[in-house]
mmCIF file with all atom_site columns, C-alpha atoms in Angstrom:
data_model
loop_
_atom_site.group_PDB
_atom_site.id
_atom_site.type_symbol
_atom_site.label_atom_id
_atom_site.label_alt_id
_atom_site.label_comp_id
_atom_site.label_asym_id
_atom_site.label_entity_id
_atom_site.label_seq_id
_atom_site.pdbx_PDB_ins_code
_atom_site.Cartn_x
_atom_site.Cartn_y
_atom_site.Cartn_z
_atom_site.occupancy
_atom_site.B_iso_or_equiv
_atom_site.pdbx_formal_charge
_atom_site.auth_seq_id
_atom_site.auth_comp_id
_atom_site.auth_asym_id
_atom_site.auth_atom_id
_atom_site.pdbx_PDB_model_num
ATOM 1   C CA . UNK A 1 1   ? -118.310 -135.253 102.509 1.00 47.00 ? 1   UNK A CA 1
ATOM 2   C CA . UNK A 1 2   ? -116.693 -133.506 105.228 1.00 57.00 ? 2   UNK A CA 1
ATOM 3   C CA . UNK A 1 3   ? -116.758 -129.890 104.641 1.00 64.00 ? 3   UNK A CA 1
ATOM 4   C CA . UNK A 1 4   ? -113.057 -128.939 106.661 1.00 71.00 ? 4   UNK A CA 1
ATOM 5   C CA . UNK A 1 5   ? -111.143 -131.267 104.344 1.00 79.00 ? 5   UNK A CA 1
ATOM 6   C CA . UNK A 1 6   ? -107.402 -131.553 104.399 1.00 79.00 ? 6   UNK A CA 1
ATOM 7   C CA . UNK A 1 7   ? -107.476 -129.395 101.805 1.00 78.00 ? 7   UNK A CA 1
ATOM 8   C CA . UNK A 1 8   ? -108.996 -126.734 103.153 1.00 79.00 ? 8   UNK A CA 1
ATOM 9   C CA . UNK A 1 9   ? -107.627 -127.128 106.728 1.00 83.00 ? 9   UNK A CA 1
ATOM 10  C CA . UNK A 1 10  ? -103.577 -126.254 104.731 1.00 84.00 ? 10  UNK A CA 1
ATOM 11  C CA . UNK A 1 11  ? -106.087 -123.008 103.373 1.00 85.00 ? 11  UNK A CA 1
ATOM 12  C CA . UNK A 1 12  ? -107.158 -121.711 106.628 1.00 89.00 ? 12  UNK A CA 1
ATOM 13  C CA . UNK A 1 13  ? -103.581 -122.340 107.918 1.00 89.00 ? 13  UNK A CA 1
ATOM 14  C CA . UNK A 1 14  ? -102.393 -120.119 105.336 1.00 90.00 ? 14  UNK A CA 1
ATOM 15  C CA . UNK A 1 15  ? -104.786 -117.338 106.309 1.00 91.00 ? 15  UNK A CA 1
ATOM 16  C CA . UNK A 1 16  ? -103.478 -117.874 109.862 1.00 93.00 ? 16  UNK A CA 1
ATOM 17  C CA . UNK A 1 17  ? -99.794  -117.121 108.643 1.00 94.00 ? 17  UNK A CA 1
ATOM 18  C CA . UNK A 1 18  ? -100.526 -113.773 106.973 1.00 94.00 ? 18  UNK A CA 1
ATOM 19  C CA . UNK A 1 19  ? -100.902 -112.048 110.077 1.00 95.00 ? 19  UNK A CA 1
ATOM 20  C CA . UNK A 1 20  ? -97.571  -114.205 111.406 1.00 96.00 ? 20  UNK A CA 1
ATOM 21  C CA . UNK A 1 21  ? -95.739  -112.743 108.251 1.00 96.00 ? 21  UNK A CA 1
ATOM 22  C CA . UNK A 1 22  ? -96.465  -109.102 108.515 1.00 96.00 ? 22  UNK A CA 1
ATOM 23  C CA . UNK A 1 23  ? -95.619  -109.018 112.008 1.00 97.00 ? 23  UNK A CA 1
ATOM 24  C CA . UNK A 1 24  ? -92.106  -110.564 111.531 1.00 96.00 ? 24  UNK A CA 1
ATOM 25  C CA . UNK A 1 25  ? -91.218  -108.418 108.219 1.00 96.00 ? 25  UNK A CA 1
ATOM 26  C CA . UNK A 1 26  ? -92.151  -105.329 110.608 1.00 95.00 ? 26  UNK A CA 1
ATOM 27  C CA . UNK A 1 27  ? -89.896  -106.536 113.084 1.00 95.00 ? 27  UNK A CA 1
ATOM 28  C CA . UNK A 1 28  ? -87.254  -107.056 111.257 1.00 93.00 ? 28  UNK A CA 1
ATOM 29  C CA . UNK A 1 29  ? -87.171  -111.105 111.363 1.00 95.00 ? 29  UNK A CA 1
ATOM 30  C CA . UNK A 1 30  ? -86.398  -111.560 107.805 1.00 95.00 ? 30  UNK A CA 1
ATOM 31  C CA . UNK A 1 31  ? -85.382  -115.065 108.216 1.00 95.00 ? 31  UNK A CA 1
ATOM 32  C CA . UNK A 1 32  ? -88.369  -116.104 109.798 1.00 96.00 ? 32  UNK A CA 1
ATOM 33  C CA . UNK A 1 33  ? -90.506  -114.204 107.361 1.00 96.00 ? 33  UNK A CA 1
ATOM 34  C CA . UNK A 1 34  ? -89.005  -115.810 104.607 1.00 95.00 ? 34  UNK A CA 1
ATOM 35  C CA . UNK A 1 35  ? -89.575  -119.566 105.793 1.00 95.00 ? 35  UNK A CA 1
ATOM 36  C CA . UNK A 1 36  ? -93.439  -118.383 106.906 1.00 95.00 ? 36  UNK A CA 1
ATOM 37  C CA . UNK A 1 37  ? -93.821  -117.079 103.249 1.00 95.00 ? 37  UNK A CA 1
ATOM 38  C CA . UNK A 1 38  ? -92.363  -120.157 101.601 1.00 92.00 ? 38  UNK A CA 1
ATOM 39  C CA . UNK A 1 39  ? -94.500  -122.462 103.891 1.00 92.00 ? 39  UNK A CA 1
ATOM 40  C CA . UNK A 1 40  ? -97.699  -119.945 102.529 1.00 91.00 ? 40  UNK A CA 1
ATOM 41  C CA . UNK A 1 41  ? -96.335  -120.585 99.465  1.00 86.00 ? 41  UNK A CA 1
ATOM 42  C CA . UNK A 1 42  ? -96.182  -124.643 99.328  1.00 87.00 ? 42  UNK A CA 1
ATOM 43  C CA . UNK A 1 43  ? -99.356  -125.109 101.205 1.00 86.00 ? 43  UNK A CA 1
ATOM 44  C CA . UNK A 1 44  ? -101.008 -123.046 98.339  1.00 79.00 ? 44  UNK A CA 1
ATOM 45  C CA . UNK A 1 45  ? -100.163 -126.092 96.115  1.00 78.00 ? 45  UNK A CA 1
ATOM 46  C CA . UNK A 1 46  ? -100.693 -128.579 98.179  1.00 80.00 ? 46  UNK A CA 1
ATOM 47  C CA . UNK A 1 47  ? -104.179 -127.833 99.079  1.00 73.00 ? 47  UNK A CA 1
ATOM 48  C CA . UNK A 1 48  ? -105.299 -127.441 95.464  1.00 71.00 ? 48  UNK A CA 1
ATOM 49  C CA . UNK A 1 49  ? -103.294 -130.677 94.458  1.00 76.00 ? 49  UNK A CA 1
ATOM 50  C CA . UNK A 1 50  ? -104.991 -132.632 97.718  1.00 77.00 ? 50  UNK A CA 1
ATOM 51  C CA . UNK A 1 51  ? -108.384 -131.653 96.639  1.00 70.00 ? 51  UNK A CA 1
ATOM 52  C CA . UNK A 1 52  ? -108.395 -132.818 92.963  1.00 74.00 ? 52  UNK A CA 1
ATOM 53  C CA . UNK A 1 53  ? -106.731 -136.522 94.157  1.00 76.00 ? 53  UNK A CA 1
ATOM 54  C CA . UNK A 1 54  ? -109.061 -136.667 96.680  1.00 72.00 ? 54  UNK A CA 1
ATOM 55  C CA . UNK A 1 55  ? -111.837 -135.798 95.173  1.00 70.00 ? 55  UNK A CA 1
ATOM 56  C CA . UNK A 1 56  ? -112.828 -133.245 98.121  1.00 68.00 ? 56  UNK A CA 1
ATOM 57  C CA . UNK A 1 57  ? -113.381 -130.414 96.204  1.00 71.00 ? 57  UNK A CA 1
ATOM 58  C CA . UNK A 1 58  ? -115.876 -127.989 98.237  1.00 71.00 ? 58  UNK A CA 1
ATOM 59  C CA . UNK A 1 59  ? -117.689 -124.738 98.117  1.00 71.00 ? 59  UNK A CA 1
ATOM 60  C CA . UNK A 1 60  ? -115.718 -123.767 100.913 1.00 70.00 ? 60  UNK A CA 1
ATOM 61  C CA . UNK A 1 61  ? -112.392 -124.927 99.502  1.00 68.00 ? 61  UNK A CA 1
ATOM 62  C CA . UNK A 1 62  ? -113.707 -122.657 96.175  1.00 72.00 ? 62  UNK A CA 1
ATOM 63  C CA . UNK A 1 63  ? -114.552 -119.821 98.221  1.00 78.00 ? 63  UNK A CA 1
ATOM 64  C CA . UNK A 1 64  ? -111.309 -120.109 100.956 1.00 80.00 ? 64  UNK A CA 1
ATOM 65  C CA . UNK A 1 65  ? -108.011 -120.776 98.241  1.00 81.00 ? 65  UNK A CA 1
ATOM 66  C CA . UNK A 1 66  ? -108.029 -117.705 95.947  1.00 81.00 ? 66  UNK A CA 1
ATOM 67  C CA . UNK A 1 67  ? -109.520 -115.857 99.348  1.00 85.00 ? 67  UNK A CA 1
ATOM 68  C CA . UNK A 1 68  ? -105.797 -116.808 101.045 1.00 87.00 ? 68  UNK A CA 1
ATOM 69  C CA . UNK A 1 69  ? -104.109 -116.489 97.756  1.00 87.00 ? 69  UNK A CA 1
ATOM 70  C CA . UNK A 1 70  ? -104.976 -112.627 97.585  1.00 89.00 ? 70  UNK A CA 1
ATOM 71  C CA . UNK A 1 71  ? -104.732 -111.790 101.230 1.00 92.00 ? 71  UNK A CA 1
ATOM 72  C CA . UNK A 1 72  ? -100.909 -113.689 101.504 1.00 93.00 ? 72  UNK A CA 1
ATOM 73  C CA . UNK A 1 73  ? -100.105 -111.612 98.572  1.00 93.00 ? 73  UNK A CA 1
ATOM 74  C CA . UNK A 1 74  ? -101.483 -108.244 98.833  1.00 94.00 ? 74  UNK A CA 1
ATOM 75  C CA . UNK A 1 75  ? -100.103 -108.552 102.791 1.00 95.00 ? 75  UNK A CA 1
ATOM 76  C CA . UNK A 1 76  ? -96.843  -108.831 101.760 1.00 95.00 ? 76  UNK A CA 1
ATOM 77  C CA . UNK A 1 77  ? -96.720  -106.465 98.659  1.00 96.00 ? 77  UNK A CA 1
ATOM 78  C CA . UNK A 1 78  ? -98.071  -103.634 100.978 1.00 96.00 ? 78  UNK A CA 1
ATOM 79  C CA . UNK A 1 79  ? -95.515  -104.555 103.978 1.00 96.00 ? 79  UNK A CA 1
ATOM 80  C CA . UNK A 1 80  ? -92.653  -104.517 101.436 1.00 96.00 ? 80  UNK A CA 1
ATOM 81  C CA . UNK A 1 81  ? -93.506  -101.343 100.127 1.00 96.00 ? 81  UNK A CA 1
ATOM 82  C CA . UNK A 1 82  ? -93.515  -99.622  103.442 1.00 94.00 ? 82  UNK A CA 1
ATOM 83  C CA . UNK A 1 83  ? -91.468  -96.728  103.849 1.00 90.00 ? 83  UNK A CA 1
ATOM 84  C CA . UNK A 1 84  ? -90.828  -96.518  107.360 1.00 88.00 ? 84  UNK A CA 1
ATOM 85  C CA . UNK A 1 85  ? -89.083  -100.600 108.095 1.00 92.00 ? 85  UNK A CA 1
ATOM 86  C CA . UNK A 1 86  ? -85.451  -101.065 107.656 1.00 89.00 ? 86  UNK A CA 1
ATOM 87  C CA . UNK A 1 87  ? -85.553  -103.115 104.552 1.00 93.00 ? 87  UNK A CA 1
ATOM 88  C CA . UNK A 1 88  ? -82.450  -103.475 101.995 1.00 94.00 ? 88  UNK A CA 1
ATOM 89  C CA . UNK A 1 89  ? -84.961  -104.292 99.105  1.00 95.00 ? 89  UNK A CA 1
ATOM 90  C CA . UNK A 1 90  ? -88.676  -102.687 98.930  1.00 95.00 ? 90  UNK A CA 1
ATOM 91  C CA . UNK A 1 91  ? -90.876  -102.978 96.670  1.00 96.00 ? 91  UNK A CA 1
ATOM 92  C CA . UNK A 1 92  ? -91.980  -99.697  94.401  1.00 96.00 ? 92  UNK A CA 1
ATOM 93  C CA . UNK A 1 93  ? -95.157  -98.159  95.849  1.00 96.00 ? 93  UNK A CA 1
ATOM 94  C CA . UNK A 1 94  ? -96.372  -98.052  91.698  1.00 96.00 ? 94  UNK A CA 1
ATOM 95  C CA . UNK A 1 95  ? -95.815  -101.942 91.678  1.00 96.00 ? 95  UNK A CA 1
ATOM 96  C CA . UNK A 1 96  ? -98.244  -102.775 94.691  1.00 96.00 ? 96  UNK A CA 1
ATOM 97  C CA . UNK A 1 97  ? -101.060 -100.244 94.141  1.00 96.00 ? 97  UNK A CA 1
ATOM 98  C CA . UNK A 1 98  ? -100.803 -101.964 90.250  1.00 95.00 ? 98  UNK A CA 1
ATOM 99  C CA . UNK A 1 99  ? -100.956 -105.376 91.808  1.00 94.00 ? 99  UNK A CA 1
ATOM 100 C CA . UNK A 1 100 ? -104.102 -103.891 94.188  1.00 94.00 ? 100 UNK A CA 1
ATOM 101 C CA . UNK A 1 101 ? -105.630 -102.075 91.733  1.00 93.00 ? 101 UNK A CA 1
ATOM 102 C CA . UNK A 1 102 ? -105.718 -105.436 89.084  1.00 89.00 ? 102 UNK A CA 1
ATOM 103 C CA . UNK A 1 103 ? -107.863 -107.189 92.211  1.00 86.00 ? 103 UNK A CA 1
ATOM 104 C CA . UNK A 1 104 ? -110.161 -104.739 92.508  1.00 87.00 ? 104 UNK A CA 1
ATOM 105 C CA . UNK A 1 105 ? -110.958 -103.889 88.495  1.00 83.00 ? 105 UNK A CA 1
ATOM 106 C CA . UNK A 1 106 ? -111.095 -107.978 88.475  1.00 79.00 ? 106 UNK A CA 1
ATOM 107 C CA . UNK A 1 107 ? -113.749 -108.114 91.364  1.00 78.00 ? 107 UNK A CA 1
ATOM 108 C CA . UNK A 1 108 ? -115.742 -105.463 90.102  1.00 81.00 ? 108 UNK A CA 1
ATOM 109 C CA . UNK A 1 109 ? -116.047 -106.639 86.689  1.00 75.00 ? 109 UNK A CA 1
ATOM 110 C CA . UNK A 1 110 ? -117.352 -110.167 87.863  1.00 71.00 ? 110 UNK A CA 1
ATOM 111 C CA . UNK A 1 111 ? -119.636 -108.150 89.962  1.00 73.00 ? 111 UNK A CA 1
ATOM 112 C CA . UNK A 1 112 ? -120.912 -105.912 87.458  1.00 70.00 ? 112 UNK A CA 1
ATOM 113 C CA . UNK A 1 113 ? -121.075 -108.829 84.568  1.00 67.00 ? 113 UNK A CA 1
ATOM 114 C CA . UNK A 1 114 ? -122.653 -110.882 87.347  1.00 67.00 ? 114 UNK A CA 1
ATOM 115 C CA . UNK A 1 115 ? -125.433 -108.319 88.216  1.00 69.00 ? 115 UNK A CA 1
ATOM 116 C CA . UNK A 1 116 ? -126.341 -106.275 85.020  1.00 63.00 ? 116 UNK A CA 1
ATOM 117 C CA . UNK A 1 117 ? -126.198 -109.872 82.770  1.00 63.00 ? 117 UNK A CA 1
ATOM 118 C CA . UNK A 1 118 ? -126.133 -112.628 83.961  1.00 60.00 ? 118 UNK A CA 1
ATOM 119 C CA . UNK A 1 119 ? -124.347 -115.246 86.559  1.00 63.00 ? 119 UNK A CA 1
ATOM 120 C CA . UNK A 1 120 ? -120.954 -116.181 84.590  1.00 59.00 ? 120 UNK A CA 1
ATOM 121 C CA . UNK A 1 121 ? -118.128 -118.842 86.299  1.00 58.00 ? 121 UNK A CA 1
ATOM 122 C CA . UNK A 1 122 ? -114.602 -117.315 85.654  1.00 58.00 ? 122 UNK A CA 1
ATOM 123 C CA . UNK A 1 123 ? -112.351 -119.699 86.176  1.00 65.00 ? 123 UNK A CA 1
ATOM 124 C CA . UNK A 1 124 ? -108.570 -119.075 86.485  1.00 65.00 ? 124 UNK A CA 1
ATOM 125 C CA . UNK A 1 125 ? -106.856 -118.829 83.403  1.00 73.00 ? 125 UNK A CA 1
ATOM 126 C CA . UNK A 1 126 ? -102.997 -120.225 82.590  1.00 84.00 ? 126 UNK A CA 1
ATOM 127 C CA . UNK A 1 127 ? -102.006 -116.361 83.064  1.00 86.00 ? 127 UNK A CA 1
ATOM 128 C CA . UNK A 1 128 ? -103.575 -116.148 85.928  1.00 83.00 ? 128 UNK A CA 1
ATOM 129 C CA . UNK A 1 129 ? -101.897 -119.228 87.660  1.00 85.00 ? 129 UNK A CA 1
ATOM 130 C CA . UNK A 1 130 ? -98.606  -117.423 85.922  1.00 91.00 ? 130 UNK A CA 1
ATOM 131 C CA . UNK A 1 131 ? -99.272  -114.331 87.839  1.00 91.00 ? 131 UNK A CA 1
ATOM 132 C CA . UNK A 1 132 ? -99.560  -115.949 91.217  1.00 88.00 ? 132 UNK A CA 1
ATOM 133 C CA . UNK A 1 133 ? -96.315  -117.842 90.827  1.00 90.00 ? 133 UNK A CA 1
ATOM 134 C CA . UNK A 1 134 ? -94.616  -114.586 89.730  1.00 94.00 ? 134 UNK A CA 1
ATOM 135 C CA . UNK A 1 135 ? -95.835  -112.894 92.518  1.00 94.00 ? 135 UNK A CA 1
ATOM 136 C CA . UNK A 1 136 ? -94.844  -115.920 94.799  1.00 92.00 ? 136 UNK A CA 1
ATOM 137 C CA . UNK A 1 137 ? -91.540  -115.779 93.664  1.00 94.00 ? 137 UNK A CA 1
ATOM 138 C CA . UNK A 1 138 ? -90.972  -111.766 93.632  1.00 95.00 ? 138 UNK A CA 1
ATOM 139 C CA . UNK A 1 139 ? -92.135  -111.954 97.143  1.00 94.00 ? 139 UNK A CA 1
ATOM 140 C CA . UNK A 1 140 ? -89.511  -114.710 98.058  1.00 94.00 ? 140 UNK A CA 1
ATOM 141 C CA . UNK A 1 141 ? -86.968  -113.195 96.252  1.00 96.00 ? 141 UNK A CA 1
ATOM 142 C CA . UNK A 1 142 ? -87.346  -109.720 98.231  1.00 96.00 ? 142 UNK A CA 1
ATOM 143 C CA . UNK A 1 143 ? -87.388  -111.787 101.508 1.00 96.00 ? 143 UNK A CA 1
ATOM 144 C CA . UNK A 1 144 ? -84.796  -113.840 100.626 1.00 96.00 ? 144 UNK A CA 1
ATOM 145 C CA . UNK A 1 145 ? -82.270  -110.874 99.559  1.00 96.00 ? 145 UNK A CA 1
ATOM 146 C CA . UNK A 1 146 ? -83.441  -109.004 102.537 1.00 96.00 ? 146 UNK A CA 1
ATOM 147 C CA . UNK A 1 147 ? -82.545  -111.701 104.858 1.00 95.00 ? 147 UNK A CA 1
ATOM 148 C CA . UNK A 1 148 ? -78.612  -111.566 103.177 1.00 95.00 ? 148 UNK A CA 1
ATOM 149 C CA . UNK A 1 149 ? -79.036  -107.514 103.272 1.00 94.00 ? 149 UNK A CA 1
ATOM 150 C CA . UNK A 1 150 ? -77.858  -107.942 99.885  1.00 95.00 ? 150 UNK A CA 1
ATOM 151 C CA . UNK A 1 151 ? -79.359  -106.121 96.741  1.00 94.00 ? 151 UNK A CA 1
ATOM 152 C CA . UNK A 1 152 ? -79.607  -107.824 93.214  1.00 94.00 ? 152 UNK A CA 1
ATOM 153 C CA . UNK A 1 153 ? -80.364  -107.616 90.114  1.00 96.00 ? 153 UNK A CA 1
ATOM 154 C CA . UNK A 1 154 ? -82.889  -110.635 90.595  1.00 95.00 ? 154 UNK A CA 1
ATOM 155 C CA . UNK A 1 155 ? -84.992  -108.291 92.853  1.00 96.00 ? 155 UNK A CA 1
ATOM 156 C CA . UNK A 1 156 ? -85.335  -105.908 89.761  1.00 96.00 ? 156 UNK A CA 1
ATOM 157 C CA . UNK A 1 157 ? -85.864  -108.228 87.321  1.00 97.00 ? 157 UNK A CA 1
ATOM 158 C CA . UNK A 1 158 ? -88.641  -109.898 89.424  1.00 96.00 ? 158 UNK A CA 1
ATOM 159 C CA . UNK A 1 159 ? -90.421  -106.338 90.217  1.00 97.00 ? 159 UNK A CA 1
ATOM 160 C CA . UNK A 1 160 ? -90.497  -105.849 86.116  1.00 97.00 ? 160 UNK A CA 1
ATOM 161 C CA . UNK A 1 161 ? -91.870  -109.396 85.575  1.00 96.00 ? 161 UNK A CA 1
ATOM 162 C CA . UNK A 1 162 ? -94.419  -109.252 88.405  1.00 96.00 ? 162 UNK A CA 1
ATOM 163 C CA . UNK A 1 163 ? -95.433  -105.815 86.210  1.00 96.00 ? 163 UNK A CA 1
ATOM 164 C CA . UNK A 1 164 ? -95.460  -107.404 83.349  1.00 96.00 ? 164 UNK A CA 1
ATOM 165 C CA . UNK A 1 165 ? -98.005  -110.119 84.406  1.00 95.00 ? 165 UNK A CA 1
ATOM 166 C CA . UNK A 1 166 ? -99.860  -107.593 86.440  1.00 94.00 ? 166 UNK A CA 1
ATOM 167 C CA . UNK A 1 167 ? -101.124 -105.932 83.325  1.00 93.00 ? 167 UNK A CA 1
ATOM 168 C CA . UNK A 1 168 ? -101.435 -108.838 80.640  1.00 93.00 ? 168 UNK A CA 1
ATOM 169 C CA . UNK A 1 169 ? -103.291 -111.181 82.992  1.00 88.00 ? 169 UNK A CA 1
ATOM 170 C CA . UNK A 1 170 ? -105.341 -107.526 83.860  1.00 85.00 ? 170 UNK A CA 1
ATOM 171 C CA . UNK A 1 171 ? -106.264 -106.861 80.552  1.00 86.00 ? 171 UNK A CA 1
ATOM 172 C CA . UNK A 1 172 ? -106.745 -110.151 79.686  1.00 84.00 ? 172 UNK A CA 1
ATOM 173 C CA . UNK A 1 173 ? -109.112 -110.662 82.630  1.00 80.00 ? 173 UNK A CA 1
ATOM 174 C CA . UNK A 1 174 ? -110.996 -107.593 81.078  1.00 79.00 ? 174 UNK A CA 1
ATOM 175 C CA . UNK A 1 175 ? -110.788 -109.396 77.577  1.00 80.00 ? 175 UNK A CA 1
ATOM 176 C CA . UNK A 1 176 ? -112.103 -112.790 78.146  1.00 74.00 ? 176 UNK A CA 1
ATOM 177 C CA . UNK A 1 177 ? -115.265 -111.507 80.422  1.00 70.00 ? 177 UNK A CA 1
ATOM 178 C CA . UNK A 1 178 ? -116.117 -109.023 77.154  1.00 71.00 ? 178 UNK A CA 1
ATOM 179 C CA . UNK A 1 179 ? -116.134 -112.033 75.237  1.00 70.00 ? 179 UNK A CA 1
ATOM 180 C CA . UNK A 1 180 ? -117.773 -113.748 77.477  1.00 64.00 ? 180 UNK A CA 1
ATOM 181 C CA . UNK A 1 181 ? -120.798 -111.408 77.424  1.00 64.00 ? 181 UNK A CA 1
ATOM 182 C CA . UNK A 1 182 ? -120.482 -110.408 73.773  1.00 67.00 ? 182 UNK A CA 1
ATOM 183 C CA . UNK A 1 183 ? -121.058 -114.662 73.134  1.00 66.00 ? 183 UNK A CA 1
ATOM 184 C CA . UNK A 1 184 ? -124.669 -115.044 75.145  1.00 61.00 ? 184 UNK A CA 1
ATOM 185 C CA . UNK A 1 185 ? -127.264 -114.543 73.095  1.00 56.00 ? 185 UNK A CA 1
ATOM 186 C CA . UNK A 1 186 ? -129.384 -111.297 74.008  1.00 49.00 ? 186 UNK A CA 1
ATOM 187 C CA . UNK A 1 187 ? -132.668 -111.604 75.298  1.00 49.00 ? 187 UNK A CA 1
ATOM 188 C CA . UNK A 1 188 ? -134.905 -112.057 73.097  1.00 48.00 ? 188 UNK A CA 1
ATOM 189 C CA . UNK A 1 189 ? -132.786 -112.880 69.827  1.00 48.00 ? 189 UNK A CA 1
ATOM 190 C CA . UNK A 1 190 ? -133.529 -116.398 70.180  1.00 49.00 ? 190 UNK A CA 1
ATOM 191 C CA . UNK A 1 191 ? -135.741 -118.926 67.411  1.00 49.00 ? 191 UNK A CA 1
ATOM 192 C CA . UNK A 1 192 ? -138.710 -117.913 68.817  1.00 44.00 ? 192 UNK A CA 1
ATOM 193 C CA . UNK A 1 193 ? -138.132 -114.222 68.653  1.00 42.00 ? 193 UNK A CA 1
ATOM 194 C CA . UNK A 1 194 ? -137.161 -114.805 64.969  1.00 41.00 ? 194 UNK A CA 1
ATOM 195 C CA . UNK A 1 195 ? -140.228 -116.780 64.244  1.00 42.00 ? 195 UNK A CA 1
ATOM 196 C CA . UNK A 1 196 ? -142.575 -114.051 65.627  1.00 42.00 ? 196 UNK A CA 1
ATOM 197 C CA . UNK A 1 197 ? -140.517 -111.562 63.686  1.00 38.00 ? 197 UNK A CA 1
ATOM 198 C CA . UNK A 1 198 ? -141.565 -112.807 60.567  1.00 41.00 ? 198 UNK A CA 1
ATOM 199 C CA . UNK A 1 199 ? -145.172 -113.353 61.006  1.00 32.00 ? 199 UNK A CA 1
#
């Protein structure tokens, strides 16, 4: 199986239109940024979608899609928060170091379970997915509104629901790999252990 799949060819293109988006929210193209993001956006269903009818799921496709799916997002969180760009709606600087700071406790608990334990597969959970499409869509909405230099209620209500996923798919996260660990069986507590217990 070819390892640059169609699949992972709509990932890398996503990668390539971070660095596309940031550029044209800092110079004021809103319009433009807006299309780019939605693009981002569609390709990061498409890929996923291509891979499981094709049945060209690789490593690389594993390693590449929530790669793009963090950088597209935490781009534009941090380039809508920005204090200095002449933006009608911007996102609260407590709403993107939240939406950082969930990343970061997420890596570092896989790395930690992974390294003091044992090697554990975390996939994505429904929340998960939930919080990526809330993010998707807070990130559209800001563009979207700051495209009609218009404010709205929508852009509030989205920065509260992107908050509200932040922290239940965060603790959650936290949750399910303490359960995770708490389930395997320590070393040594197995039959055998038992066995020479008794005698």
């Amino acid at each position: 199986m070819a390892i640059l799949t169609l699949a992972n060819q709509l990932t890398l293109g996503r990668l390539l239109l971070v660095p596309v988006l940031v550029i044209l929210v800092i110079y004021g193209y809103n319009g433009w940024a807006l299309i780019t993001f939605v693009v981002a956006g569609v390709t990061d269903g498409l890929d996923g979608l291509i891979a499981r009818r094709s049945g060209q799921r690789t490593s690389l496709g594993a390693l590449l899609d929530p790669m793009a799916d963090k950088l597209l997002l935490v781009s534009t969180f941090v380039v809508l928060t920005m204090p200095g760009l002449a933006l009608t709606n911007r996102l609260p600087i407590w709403l993107t170091v939240l939406v950082i700071s969930r990343d970061v406790i997420i890596v570092l608990t896989v790395a930690v379970v992974n390294l003091a334990v044992d090697r554990f597969t975390f996939r994505p959970s429904v929340l998960g997915k939930v919080t990526t499409f809330v993010y998707i869509l807070t990130g559209s909405i800001l563009l979207l509104f700051n495209y009609l230099e218009r404010t709205s209620i929508l852009v509030d209500a989205f920065i509260w629901g992107a908050l509200a996923v932040t922290l239940a798919s965060g603790f959650h996260y936290i949750a399910h790999a303490a359960h995770a660990v708490n389930r395997r069986p320590m070393p040594g507590s197995g039959p055998a252990s038992r066995e020479n217990t008794r005698s």
